[in-house]
Short mmCIF file of C-alpha atoms in Angstrom, two decimals:
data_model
loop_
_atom_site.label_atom_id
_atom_site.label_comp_id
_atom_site.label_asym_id
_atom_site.label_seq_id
_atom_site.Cartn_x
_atom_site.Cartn_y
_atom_site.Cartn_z
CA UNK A 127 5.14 33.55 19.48
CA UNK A 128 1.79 33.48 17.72
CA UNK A 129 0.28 29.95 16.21
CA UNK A 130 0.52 30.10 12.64
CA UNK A 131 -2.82 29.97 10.75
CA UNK A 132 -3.83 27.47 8.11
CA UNK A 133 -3.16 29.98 5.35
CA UNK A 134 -0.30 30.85 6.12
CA UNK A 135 1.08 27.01 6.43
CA UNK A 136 0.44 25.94 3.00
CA UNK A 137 2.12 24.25 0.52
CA UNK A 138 4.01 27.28 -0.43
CA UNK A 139 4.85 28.44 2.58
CA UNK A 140 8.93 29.20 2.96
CA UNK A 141 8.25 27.39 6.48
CA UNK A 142 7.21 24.22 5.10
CA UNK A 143 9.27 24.27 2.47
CA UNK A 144 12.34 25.23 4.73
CA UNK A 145 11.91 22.21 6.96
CA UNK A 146 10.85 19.80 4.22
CA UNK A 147 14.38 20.33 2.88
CA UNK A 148 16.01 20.33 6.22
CA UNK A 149 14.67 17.25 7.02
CA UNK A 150 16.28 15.40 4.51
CA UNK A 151 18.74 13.07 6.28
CA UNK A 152 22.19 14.87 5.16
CA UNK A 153 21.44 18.05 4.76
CA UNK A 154 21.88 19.61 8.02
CA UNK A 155 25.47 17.49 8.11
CA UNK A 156 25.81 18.81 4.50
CA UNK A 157 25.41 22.50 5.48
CA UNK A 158 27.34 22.38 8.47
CA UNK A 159 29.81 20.57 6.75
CA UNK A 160 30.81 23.28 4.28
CA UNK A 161 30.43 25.62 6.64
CA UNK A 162 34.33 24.69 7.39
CA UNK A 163 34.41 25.84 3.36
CA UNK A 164 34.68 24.88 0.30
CA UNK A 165 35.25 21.01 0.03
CA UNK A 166 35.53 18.05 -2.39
CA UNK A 167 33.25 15.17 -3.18
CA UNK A 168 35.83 12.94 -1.55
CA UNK A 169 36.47 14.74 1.33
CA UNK A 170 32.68 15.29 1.74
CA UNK A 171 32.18 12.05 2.03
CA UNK A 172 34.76 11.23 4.27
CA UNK A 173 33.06 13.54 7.00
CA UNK A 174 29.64 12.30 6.93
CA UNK A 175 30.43 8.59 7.90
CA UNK A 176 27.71 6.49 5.85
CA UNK A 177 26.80 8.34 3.43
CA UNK A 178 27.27 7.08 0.06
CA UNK A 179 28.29 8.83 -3.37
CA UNK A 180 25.07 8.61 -4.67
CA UNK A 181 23.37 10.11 -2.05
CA UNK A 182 26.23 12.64 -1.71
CA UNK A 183 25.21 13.78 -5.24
CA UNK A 184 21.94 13.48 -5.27
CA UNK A 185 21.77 15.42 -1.90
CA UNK A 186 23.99 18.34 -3.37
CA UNK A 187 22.16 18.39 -6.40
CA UNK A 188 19.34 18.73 -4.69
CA UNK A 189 21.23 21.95 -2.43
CA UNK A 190 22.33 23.67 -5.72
CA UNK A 191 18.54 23.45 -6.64
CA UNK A 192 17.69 24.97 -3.93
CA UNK A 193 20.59 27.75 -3.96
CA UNK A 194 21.90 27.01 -0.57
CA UNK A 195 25.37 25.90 -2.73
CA UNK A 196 27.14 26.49 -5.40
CA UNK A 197 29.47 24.19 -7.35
CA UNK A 198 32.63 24.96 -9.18
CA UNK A 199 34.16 23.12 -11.53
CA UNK A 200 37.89 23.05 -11.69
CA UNK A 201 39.16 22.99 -15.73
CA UNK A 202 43.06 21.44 -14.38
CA UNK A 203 44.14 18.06 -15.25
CA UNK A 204 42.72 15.83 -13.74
CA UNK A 205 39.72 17.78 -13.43
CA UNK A 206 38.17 18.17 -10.20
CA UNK A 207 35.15 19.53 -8.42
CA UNK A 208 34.60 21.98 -5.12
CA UNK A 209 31.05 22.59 -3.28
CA UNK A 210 30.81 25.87 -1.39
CA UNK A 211 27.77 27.54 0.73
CA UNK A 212 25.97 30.55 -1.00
CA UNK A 213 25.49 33.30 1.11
CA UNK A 214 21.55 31.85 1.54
CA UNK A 215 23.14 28.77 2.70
CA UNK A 216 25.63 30.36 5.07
CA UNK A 217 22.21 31.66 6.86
CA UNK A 218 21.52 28.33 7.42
CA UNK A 219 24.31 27.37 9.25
CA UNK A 220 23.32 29.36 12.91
CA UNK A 221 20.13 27.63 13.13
CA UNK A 222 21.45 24.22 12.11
CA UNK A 223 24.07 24.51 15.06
CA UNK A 224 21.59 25.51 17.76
CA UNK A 225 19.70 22.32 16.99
CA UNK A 226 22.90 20.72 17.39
CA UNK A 227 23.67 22.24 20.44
CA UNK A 228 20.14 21.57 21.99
CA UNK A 229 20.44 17.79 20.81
CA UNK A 230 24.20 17.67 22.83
CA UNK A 231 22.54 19.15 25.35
CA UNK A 232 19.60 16.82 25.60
CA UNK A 233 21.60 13.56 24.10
CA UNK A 234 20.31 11.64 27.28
CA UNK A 235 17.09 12.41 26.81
CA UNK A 236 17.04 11.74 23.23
CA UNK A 237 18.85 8.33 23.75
CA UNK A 238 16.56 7.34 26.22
CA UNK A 239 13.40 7.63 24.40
CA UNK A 240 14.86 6.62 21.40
CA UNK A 241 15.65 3.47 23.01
CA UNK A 242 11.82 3.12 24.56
CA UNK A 243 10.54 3.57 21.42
CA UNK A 244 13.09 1.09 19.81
CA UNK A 245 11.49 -1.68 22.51
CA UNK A 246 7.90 -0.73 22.08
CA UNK A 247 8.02 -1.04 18.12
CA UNK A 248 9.74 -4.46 18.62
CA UNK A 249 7.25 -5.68 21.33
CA UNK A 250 4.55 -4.64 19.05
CA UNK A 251 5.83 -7.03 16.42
CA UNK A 252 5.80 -10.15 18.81
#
């Protein structure tokens, strides 16, 4: 793999822009999420344990903007609302579950120096 020059790194490169959005807290858990297919608001919510409705929207919102998902709007009484991935977003979804399975795979590590660093920023604020 060969280091990626200056130019090429910009502001408006897809790169940056790609991981800017991915690392948003929720989306990753978002994407993977409706990778299972289409889903509510409610039961959105339900599988992404702390998130709240707000940020569930504004998250979404933010997905549709992007055109990673698309949302459909069910005219029945009462009304009610599904999110699906677009086939952009479905692309999404391999990459998102290899950094899921390298963070399984590494959860020791991870928990370990997430932990030392934990202690270090607290000793620092003796």
């Amino acid at each position: 793999m060969r280091p990626i020059s200056k130019e090429e790194y910009d502001l408006k490169c897809a790169t940056r822009q790609l991981l800017e959005l991915m690392s948003e807290k929720w989306v990753p858990g978002l994407i993977y999420t409706l990778s299972l297919g289409p889903q509510r608001p409610g039961a959105l919510t339900r599988r992404l344990e702390g998130i709240s409705k707000k940020m569930l929207t504004q998250t979404l919102r933010n997905l549709e903007d992007w055109g990673v998902v698309h949302r459909t709007v069910f005219e029945v009484v009462p009304p009610h609302v599904e999110y699906a991935l677009t086939p952009l977003g479905e692309k999404m979804v391999e990459p998102i579950a290899l950094i899921h399975g390298w963070a399984q795979e590494n959860r020791e590590n991870i928990a370990m120096v997430f932990t030392q660093r934990l202690a270090s920023k607290q000793a620092a604020k003796r």
